[in-house]
mmCIF file of C-alpha atoms in Angstrom:
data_model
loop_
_atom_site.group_PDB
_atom_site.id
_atom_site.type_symbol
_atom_site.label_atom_id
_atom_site.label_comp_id
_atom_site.label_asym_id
_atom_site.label_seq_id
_atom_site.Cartn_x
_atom_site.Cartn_y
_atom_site.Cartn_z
ATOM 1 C CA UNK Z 3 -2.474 -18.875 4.950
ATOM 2 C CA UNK Z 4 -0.766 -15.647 4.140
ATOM 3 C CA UNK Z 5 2.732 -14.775 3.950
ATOM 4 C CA UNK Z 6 3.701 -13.182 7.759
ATOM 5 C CA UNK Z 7 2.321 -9.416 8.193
ATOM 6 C CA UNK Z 8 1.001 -9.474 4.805
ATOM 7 C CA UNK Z 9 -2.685 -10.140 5.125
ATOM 8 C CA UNK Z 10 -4.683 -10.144 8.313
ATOM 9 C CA UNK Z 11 -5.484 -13.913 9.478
ATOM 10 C CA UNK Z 12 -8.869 -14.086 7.953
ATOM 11 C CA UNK Z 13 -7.398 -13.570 4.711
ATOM 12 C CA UNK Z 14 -6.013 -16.038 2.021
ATOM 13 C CA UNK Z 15 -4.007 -15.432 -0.596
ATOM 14 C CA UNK Z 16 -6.338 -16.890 -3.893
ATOM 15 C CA UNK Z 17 -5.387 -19.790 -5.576
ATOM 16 C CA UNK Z 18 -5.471 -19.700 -9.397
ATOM 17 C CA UNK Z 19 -9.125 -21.117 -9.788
ATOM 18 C CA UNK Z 20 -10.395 -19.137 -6.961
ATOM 19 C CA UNK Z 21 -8.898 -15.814 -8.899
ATOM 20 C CA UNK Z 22 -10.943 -16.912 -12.207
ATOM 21 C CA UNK Z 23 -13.968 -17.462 -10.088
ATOM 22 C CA UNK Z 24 -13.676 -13.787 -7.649
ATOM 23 C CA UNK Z 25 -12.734 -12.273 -11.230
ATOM 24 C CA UNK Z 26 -16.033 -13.432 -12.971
ATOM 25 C CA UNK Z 27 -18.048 -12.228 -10.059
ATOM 26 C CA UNK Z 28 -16.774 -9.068 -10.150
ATOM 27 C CA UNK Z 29 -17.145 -8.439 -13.846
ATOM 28 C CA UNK Z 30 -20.693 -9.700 -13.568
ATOM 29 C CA UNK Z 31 -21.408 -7.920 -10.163
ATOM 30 C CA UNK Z 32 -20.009 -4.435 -11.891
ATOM 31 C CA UNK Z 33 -22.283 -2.244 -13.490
ATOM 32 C CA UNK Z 34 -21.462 -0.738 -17.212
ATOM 33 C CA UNK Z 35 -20.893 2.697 -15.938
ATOM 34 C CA UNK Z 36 -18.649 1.985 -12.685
ATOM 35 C CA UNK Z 37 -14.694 2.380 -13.147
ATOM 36 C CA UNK Z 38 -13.693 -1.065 -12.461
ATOM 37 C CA UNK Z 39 -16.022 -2.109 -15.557
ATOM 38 C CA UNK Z 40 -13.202 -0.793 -17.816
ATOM 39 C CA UNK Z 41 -10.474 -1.423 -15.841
ATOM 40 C CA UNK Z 42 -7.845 -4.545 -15.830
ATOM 41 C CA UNK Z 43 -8.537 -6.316 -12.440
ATOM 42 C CA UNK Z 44 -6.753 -9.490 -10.866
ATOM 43 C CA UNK Z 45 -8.222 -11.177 -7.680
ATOM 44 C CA UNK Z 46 -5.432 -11.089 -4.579
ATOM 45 C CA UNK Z 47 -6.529 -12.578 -1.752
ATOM 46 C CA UNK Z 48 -10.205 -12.678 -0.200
ATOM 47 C CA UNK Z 49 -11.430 -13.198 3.560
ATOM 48 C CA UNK Z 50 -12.598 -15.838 5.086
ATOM 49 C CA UNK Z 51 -15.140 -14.493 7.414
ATOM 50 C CA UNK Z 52 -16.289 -11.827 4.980
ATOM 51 C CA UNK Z 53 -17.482 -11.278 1.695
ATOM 52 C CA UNK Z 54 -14.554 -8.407 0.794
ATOM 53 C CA UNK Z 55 -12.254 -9.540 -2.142
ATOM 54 C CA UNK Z 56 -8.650 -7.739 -2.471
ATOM 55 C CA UNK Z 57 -8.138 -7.125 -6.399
ATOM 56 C CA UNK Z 58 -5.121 -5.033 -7.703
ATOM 57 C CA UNK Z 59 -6.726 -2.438 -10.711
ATOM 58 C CA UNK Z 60 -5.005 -1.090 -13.579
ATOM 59 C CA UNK Z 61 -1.777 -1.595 -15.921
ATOM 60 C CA UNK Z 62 -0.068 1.978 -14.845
ATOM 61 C CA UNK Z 63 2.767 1.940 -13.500
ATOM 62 C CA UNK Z 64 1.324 2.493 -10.360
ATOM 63 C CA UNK Z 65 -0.238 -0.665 -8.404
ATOM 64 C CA UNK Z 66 -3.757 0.086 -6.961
ATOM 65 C CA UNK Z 67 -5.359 -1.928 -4.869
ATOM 66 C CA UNK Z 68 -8.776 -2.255 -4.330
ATOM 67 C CA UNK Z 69 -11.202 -3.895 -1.530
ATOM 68 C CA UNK Z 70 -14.319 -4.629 -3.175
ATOM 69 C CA UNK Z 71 -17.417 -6.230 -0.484
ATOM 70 C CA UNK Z 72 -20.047 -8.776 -2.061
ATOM 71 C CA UNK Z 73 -23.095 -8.653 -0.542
ATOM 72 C CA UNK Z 74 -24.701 -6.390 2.460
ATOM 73 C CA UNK Z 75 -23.159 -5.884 5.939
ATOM 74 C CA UNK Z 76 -25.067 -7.210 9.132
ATOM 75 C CA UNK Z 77 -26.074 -4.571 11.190
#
């Protein structure tokens, strides 16, 4: 569950284990050459009926967010 107006309902808010687990995958899923491989990511929150992760990227002073999808979209 998501704090009100924060998230969509399909979302949840990651739990500590689940961030080391979405953070992994993305670090393995990344290739060398792509500009999260080099870049300081935490897992946020990921959706339930999806495959999409929310991380935040970066340690400016500006907070990015980023929606990264695992897998391929049914068409």
């Amino acid at each position: 569950m998501t704090p009100s107006g924060l998230l969509p309902e399909s979302w949840l808010i990651a739990s500590a284990d689940q961030r080391v687990a979405l953070e992994k995958q993305l670090v393995e899923t990344v290739t060398a050459d792509h500009p999260l491989a080099l870049t300081p990511v935490a897992a946020v929150a990921a959706c339930v009926g999806c495959e999409a992760v929310v991380y935040t990227a970066g340690l400016g002073r500006e907070l990015v967010w980023t929606i990264v999808t695992f897998g391929q979209r049914k068409r």
